[in-house]
Amino acid sequence: MKQSDIFSLILVAGIGTLAAFLICNKLMGDPNMAKTEFKELKQAVTSDLQAPDAEVYNIMSLNPTIEVYVGDCVDIDQNGILDTAELVACGKKDASEVEGEGEDGSDEGSSDSEGE
């Protein structure tokens, strides 16, 4: 590039920057002269807690974060898991099946072991 080309580029960039600055200043105006208008509140804000509007908050709606069980089983303790006692209560498991199970769900007292 020649020296005149570099000078032309600097001149065009300077004029463009100055023009952009002046246009932005004209559009946005002086920040010291800016005014804000607002309306007064119709009623004062209180710290009272009110029940939510029934149209907005539906207490019977489904919560997608909770596991849903279809059928007779009810998660009594509402921990998201059907425990053995809850499965027995709804009829999915027999009480006789539960007696032989240990903590980890394996049959400790079964007589079906291969070593006999």
Tab-separated table of N, CA and C in Angstrom:
chain	number	residue	atom	x	y	z
A	1	MET	N	0.835	-1.178	0.000
A	1	MET	CA	0.000	0.000	0.000
A	1	MET	C	0.882	1.244	0.000
A	2	LYS	N	0.389	2.231	-0.668
A	2	LYS	CA	1.105	3.496	-0.707
A	2	LYS	C	0.710	4.341	0.484
A	3	GLN	N	1.493	5.346	0.725
A	3	GLN	CA	1.238	6.228	1.852
A	3	GLN	C	-0.076	6.978	1.670
A	4	SER	N	-0.442	7.284	0.467
A	4	SER	CA	-1.695	8.001	0.205
A	4	SER	C	-2.905	7.089	0.469
A	5	ASP	N	-2.766	5.789	0.189
A	5	ASP	CA	-3.847	4.832	0.475
A	5	ASP	C	-4.079	4.713	1.983
A	6	ILE	N	-3.026	4.647	2.748
A	6	ILE	CA	-3.141	4.554	4.206
A	6	ILE	C	-3.788	5.820	4.757
A	7	PHE	N	-3.382	6.959	4.241
A	7	PHE	CA	-3.974	8.236	4.663
A	7	PHE	C	-5.463	8.272	4.342
A	8	SER	N	-5.851	7.774	3.164
A	8	SER	CA	-7.261	7.744	2.763
A	8	SER	C	-8.076	6.843	3.695
A	9	LEU	N	-7.521	5.673	4.041
A	9	LEU	CA	-8.208	4.758	4.958
A	9	LEU	C	-8.408	5.391	6.327
A	10	ILE	N	-7.397	6.038	6.847
A	10	ILE	CA	-7.502	6.684	8.157
A	10	ILE	C	-8.519	7.816	8.105
A	11	LEU	N	-8.529	8.583	7.015
A	11	LEU	CA	-9.478	9.686	6.856
A	11	LEU	C	-10.911	9.170	6.787
A	12	VAL	N	-11.161	8.126	5.998
A	12	VAL	CA	-12.515	7.562	5.861
A	12	VAL	C	-12.972	6.964	7.190
A	13	ALA	N	-12.101	6.238	7.884
A	13	ALA	CA	-12.460	5.647	9.178
A	13	ALA	C	-12.749	6.739	10.204
A	14	GLY	N	-11.979	7.793	10.212
A	14	GLY	CA	-12.202	8.903	11.147
A	14	GLY	C	-13.516	9.610	10.885
A	15	ILE	N	-13.809	9.881	9.605
A	15	ILE	CA	-15.066	10.546	9.251
A	15	ILE	C	-16.255	9.641	9.594
A	16	GLY	N	-16.146	8.339	9.345
A	16	GLY	CA	-17.218	7.387	9.673
A	16	GLY	C	-17.473	7.304	11.165
A	17	THR	N	-16.400	7.288	11.932
A	17	THR	CA	-16.544	7.232	13.389
A	17	THR	C	-17.184	8.509	13.914
A	18	LEU	N	-16.760	9.642	13.422
A	18	LEU	CA	-17.336	10.918	13.844
A	18	LEU	C	-18.815	11.006	13.463
A	19	ALA	N	-19.153	10.563	12.263
A	19	ALA	CA	-20.544	10.588	11.810
A	19	ALA	C	-21.407	9.674	12.681
A	20	ALA	N	-20.911	8.475	13.001
A	20	ALA	CA	-21.661	7.546	13.850
A	20	ALA	C	-21.868	8.141	15.235
A	21	PHE	N	-20.853	8.804	15.778
A	21	PHE	CA	-20.964	9.425	17.095
A	21	PHE	C	-22.027	10.517	17.097
A	22	LEU	N	-22.000	11.367	16.075
A	22	LEU	CA	-22.959	12.468	16.000
A	22	LEU	C	-24.393	11.962	15.791
A	23	ILE	N	-24.570	10.940	14.968
A	23	ILE	CA	-25.905	10.385	14.732
A	23	ILE	C	-26.452	9.743	16.007
A	24	CYS	N	-25.627	8.985	16.706
A	24	CYS	CA	-26.060	8.347	17.969
A	24	CYS	C	-26.393	9.407	19.013
A	25	ASN	N	-25.589	10.449	19.093
A	25	ASN	CA	-25.851	11.538	20.039
A	25	ASN	C	-27.173	12.216	19.732
A	26	LYS	N	-27.470	12.413	18.450
A	26	LYS	CA	-28.700	13.074	18.038
A	26	LYS	C	-29.915	12.188	18.352
A	27	LEU	N	-29.801	10.886	18.108
A	27	LEU	CA	-30.915	9.965	18.348
A	27	LEU	C	-31.201	9.780	19.832
A	28	MET	N	-30.169	9.592	20.624
A	28	MET	CA	-30.360	9.305	22.051
A	28	MET	C	-30.525	10.568	22.878
A	29	GLY	N	-30.004	11.656	22.447
A	29	GLY	CA	-30.163	12.907	23.172
A	29	GLY	C	-29.195	13.017	24.344
A	30	ASP	N	-29.334	14.132	25.050
A	30	ASP	CA	-28.472	14.409	26.195
A	30	ASP	C	-28.975	13.631	27.414
A	31	PRO	N	-28.158	12.811	28.049
A	31	PRO	CA	-28.619	12.034	29.203
A	31	PRO	C	-28.966	12.913	30.406
A	32	ASN	N	-28.403	14.123	30.495
A	32	ASN	CA	-28.724	15.019	31.610
A	32	ASN	C	-30.130	15.604	31.480
A	33	MET	N	-30.658	15.629	30.287
A	33	MET	CA	-31.984	16.188	30.049
A	33	MET	C	-33.081	15.115	30.042
A	34	ALA	N	-32.738	13.876	30.256
A	34	ALA	CA	-33.714	12.776	30.195
A	34	ALA	C	-34.689	12.867	31.366
A	35	LYS	N	-35.966	12.625	31.087
A	35	LYS	CA	-37.000	12.638	32.110
A	35	LYS	C	-37.720	11.300	32.107
A	36	THR	N	-38.178	10.916	33.266
A	36	THR	CA	-38.944	9.688	33.396
A	36	THR	C	-40.284	10.011	34.022
A	37	GLU	N	-41.346	9.533	33.397
A	37	GLU	CA	-42.678	9.750	33.940
A	37	GLU	C	-43.212	8.431	34.460
A	38	PHE	N	-43.944	8.486	35.569
A	38	PHE	CA	-44.542	7.276	36.126
A	38	PHE	C	-45.885	7.628	36.733
A	39	LYS	N	-46.723	6.614	36.852
A	39	LYS	CA	-48.045	6.803	37.442
A	39	LYS	C	-47.979	6.412	38.914
A	40	GLU	N	-48.869	6.983	39.694
A	40	GLU	CA	-48.928	6.628	41.104
A	40	GLU	C	-49.585	5.258	41.259
A	41	LEU	N	-49.238	4.581	42.334
A	41	LEU	CA	-49.830	3.276	42.613
A	41	LEU	C	-51.292	3.435	43.000
A	42	LYS	N	-52.123	2.484	42.563
A	42	LYS	CA	-53.536	2.529	42.926
A	42	LYS	C	-53.729	2.171	44.392
A	43	GLN	N	-52.946	1.226	44.866
A	43	GLN	CA	-52.998	0.856	46.285
A	43	GLN	C	-51.577	0.556	46.755
A	44	ALA	N	-51.355	0.772	48.027
A	44	ALA	CA	-50.021	0.577	48.578
A	44	ALA	C	-49.687	-0.916	48.652
A	45	VAL	N	-48.415	-1.234	48.510
A	45	VAL	CA	-47.956	-2.606	48.613
A	45	VAL	C	-47.870	-2.973	50.091
A	46	THR	N	-48.460	-4.132	50.438
A	46	THR	CA	-48.452	-4.570	51.831
A	46	THR	C	-47.664	-5.855	51.968
A	47	SER	N	-47.362	-6.220	53.183
A	47	SER	CA	-46.621	-7.453	53.437
A	47	SER	C	-47.547	-8.625	53.732
A	48	ASP	N	-48.846	-8.442	53.557
A	48	ASP	CA	-49.798	-9.528	53.788
A	48	ASP	C	-49.659	-10.582	52.698
A	49	LEU	N	-49.766	-11.851	53.091
A	49	LEU	CA	-49.682	-12.957	52.153
A	49	LEU	C	-51.096	-13.396	51.805
A	50	GLN	N	-51.417	-13.350	50.533
A	50	GLN	CA	-52.754	-13.711	50.091
A	50	GLN	C	-52.699	-15.023	49.318
A	51	ALA	N	-53.817	-15.721	49.311
A	51	ALA	CA	-53.910	-16.971	48.551
A	51	ALA	C	-53.798	-16.649	47.064
A	52	PRO	N	-53.136	-17.519	46.299
A	52	PRO	CA	-52.992	-17.258	44.865
A	52	PRO	C	-54.334	-17.355	44.140
A	53	ASP	N	-54.425	-16.682	43.028
A	53	ASP	CA	-55.638	-16.679	42.231
A	53	ASP	C	-55.870	-18.081	41.664
A	54	ALA	N	-57.084	-18.581	41.755
A	54	ALA	CA	-57.400	-19.941	41.304
A	54	ALA	C	-57.242	-20.086	39.792
A	55	GLU	N	-57.402	-19.001	39.037
A	55	GLU	CA	-57.226	-19.083	37.589
A	55	GLU	C	-55.757	-19.243	37.210
A	56	VAL	N	-54.865	-18.703	38.014
A	56	VAL	CA	-53.439	-18.762	37.715
A	56	VAL	C	-52.793	-19.995	38.330
A	57	TYR	N	-53.128	-20.310	39.560
A	57	TYR	CA	-52.496	-21.408	40.290
A	57	TYR	C	-53.516	-22.510	40.518
A	58	ASN	N	-53.336	-23.621	39.853
A	58	ASN	CA	-54.242	-24.755	39.981
A	58	ASN	C	-53.628	-25.751	40.948
A	59	ILE	N	-54.251	-25.925	42.099
A	59	ILE	CA	-53.705	-26.814	43.121
A	59	ILE	C	-53.797	-28.283	42.715
A	60	MET	N	-54.693	-28.606	41.790
A	60	MET	CA	-54.870	-29.991	41.356
A	60	MET	C	-54.041	-30.329	40.116
A	61	SER	N	-53.191	-29.429	39.666
A	61	SER	CA	-52.411	-29.691	38.461
A	61	SER	C	-51.305	-30.707	38.744
A	62	LEU	N	-50.786	-31.295	37.686
A	62	LEU	CA	-49.730	-32.288	37.813
A	62	LEU	C	-48.381	-31.607	37.972
A	63	ASN	N	-47.553	-32.166	38.837
A	63	ASN	CA	-46.202	-31.664	39.025
A	63	ASN	C	-45.273	-32.606	38.256
A	64	PRO	N	-44.590	-32.146	37.215
A	64	PRO	CA	-43.757	-33.062	36.419
A	64	PRO	C	-42.521	-33.565	37.151
A	65	THR	N	-42.204	-33.028	38.318
A	65	THR	CA	-41.031	-33.476	39.048
A	65	THR	C	-41.332	-34.648	39.970
A	66	ILE	N	-42.608	-35.017	40.109
A	66	ILE	CA	-42.984	-36.106	40.998
A	66	ILE	C	-43.367	-37.308	40.158
A	67	GLU	N	-42.885	-38.468	40.557
A	67	GLU	CA	-43.176	-39.704	39.847
A	67	GLU	C	-44.656	-40.046	40.007
A	68	VAL	N	-45.296	-40.407	38.917
A	68	VAL	CA	-46.726	-40.692	38.928
A	68	VAL	C	-46.926	-42.192	38.780
A	69	TYR	N	-47.802	-42.749	39.603
A	69	TYR	CA	-48.113	-44.167	39.564
A	69	TYR	C	-49.551	-44.338	39.108
A	70	VAL	N	-49.745	-45.165	38.110
A	70	VAL	CA	-51.085	-45.430	37.596
A	70	VAL	C	-51.585	-46.701	38.255
A	71	GLY	N	-52.777	-46.659	38.790
A	71	GLY	CA	-53.362	-47.822	39.439
A	71	GLY	C	-53.760	-47.497	40.857
A	72	ASP	N	-53.826	-48.554	41.684
A	72	ASP	CA	-54.298	-48.409	43.052
A	72	ASP	C	-53.210	-47.952	44.013
A	73	CYS	N	-51.962	-48.021	43.627
A	73	CYS	CA	-50.870	-47.727	44.543
A	73	CYS	C	-50.795	-46.227	44.842
A	74	VAL	N	-50.578	-45.909	46.120
A	74	VAL	CA	-50.469	-44.523	46.566
A	74	VAL	C	-49.146	-44.375	47.293
A	75	ASP	N	-48.399	-43.358	46.929
A	75	ASP	CA	-47.136	-43.063	47.601
A	75	ASP	C	-47.455	-42.314	48.889
A	76	ILE	N	-47.611	-43.052	49.991
A	76	ILE	CA	-48.103	-42.483	51.245
A	76	ILE	C	-47.129	-41.452	51.817
A	77	ASP	N	-45.849	-41.804	51.860
A	77	ASP	CA	-44.873	-40.879	52.438
A	77	ASP	C	-44.407	-39.818	51.430
A	78	GLN	N	-44.872	-39.882	50.207
A	78	GLN	CA	-44.605	-38.914	49.146
A	78	GLN	C	-43.115	-38.647	48.943
A	79	ASN	N	-42.338	-39.732	48.901
A	79	ASN	CA	-40.912	-39.585	48.647
A	79	ASN	C	-40.557	-39.906	47.205
A	80	GLY	N	-41.566	-40.242	46.380
A	80	GLY	CA	-41.319	-40.508	44.973
A	80	GLY	C	-41.001	-41.949	44.668
A	81	ILE	N	-40.957	-42.815	45.678
A	81	ILE	CA	-40.628	-44.228	45.495
A	81	ILE	C	-41.686	-45.048	46.209
A	82	LEU	N	-42.169	-46.100	45.556
A	82	LEU	CA	-43.105	-47.003	46.223
A	82	LEU	C	-42.296	-47.978	47.062
A	83	ASP	N	-42.398	-47.849	48.375
A	83	ASP	CA	-41.704	-48.743	49.280
A	83	ASP	C	-42.420	-50.078	49.332
A	84	THR	N	-41.788	-51.042	49.965
A	84	THR	CA	-42.355	-52.385	50.067
A	84	THR	C	-43.694	-52.351	50.796
A	85	ALA	N	-43.790	-51.579	51.862
A	85	ALA	CA	-45.036	-51.504	52.623
A	85	ALA	C	-46.155	-50.907	51.767
A	86	GLU	N	-45.827	-49.942	50.927
A	86	GLU	CA	-46.829	-49.342	50.059
A	86	GLU	C	-47.261	-50.317	48.964
A	87	LEU	N	-46.326	-51.108	48.460
A	87	LEU	CA	-46.669	-52.121	47.462
A	87	LEU	C	-47.556	-53.205	48.062
A	88	VAL	N	-47.299	-53.581	49.325
A	88	VAL	CA	-48.140	-54.572	50.006
A	88	VAL	C	-49.531	-53.985	50.235
A	89	ALA	N	-49.604	-52.711	50.612
A	89	ALA	CA	-50.884	-52.074	50.905
A	89	ALA	C	-51.770	-51.985	49.662
A	90	CYS	N	-51.184	-51.817	48.494
A	90	CYS	CA	-52.003	-51.707	47.291
A	90	CYS	C	-52.204	-53.047	46.601
A	91	GLY	N	-51.596	-54.115	47.106
A	91	GLY	CA	-51.831	-55.441	46.560
A	91	GLY	C	-50.876	-55.859	45.467
A	92	LYS	N	-49.828	-55.122	45.216
A	92	LYS	CA	-48.858	-55.484	44.184
A	92	LYS	C	-47.881	-56.557	44.670
A	93	LYS	N	-47.695	-56.656	45.981
A	93	LYS	CA	-46.818	-57.672	46.570
A	93	LYS	C	-47.571	-58.375	47.684
A	94	ASP	N	-47.243	-59.645	47.893
A	94	ASP	CA	-47.812	-60.404	49.011
A	94	ASP	C	-46.990	-60.162	50.262
A	95	ALA	N	-47.636	-60.193	51.410
A	95	ALA	CA	-46.924	-60.029	52.677
A	95	ALA	C	-45.985	-61.202	52.889
A	96	SER	N	-46.319	-62.396	52.370
A	96	SER	CA	-45.446	-63.573	52.539
A	96	SER	C	-44.159	-63.409	51.728
A	97	GLU	N	-44.213	-62.721	50.585
A	97	GLU	CA	-43.016	-62.472	49.784
A	97	GLU	C	-42.077	-61.516	50.499
A	98	VAL	N	-42.635	-60.575	51.224
A	98	VAL	CA	-41.859	-59.520	51.859
A	98	VAL	C	-41.104	-60.040	53.074
A	99	GLU	N	-41.631	-61.035	53.782
A	99	GLU	CA	-41.003	-61.523	55.017
A	99	GLU	C	-39.603	-62.041	54.780
A	100	GLY	N	-39.330	-62.702	53.655
A	100	GLY	CA	-38.014	-63.285	53.403
A	100	GLY	C	-37.016	-62.327	52.810
A	101	GLU	N	-37.431	-61.133	52.436
A	101	GLU	CA	-36.516	-60.187	51.804
A	101	GLU	C	-35.677	-59.457	52.830
A	102	GLY	N	-34.409	-59.211	52.465
A	102	GLY	CA	-33.519	-58.447	53.337
A	102	GLY	C	-33.551	-56.985	52.955
A	103	GLU	N	-32.577	-56.217	53.453
A	103	GLU	CA	-32.492	-54.788	53.183
A	103	GLU	C	-32.304	-54.503	51.698
A	104	ASP	N	-31.464	-55.329	51.034
A	104	ASP	CA	-31.155	-55.064	49.636
A	104	ASP	C	-32.154	-55.694	48.674
A	105	GLY	N	-33.226	-56.312	49.189
A	105	GLY	CA	-34.247	-56.880	48.338
A	105	GLY	C	-33.965	-58.315	47.943
A	106	SER	N	-32.834	-58.883	48.370
A	106	SER	CA	-32.528	-60.261	48.021
A	106	SER	C	-33.184	-61.194	49.021
A	107	ASP	N	-33.462	-62.411	48.601
A	107	ASP	CA	-34.080	-63.398	49.482
A	107	ASP	C	-33.006	-64.044	50.346
A	108	GLU	N	-32.974	-63.694	51.634
A	108	GLU	CA	-31.991	-64.272	52.537
A	108	GLU	C	-32.432	-65.641	53.031
A	109	GLY	N	-33.717	-65.786	53.264
A	109	GLY	CA	-34.194	-67.020	53.868
A	109	GLY	C	-34.710	-68.025	52.881
A	110	SER	N	-34.402	-67.905	51.602
A	110	SER	CA	-34.950	-68.831	50.625
A	110	SER	C	-34.224	-70.165	50.702
A	111	SER	N	-34.980	-71.227	50.411
A	111	SER	CA	-34.410	-72.565	50.491
A	111	SER	C	-34.010	-73.063	49.115
A	112	ASP	N	-33.950	-72.178	48.137
A	112	ASP	CA	-33.631	-72.575	46.765
A	112	ASP	C	-32.136	-72.479	46.484
A	113	SER	N	-31.275	-72.482	47.479
A	113	SER	CA	-29.847	-72.303	47.241
A	113	SER	C	-29.280	-73.523	46.527
A	114	GLU	N	-28.266	-73.319	45.704
A	114	GLU	CA	-27.696	-74.375	44.861
A	114	GLU	C	-26.792	-75.302	45.640
A	115	GLY	N	-26.321	-74.935	46.809
A	115	GLY	CA	-25.364	-75.735	47.545
A	115	GLY	C	-25.986	-76.939	48.242
A	116	GLU	N	-27.307	-77.132	48.233
A	116	GLU	CA	-27.910	-78.233	48.958
A	116	GLU	C	-27.969	-79.487	48.162
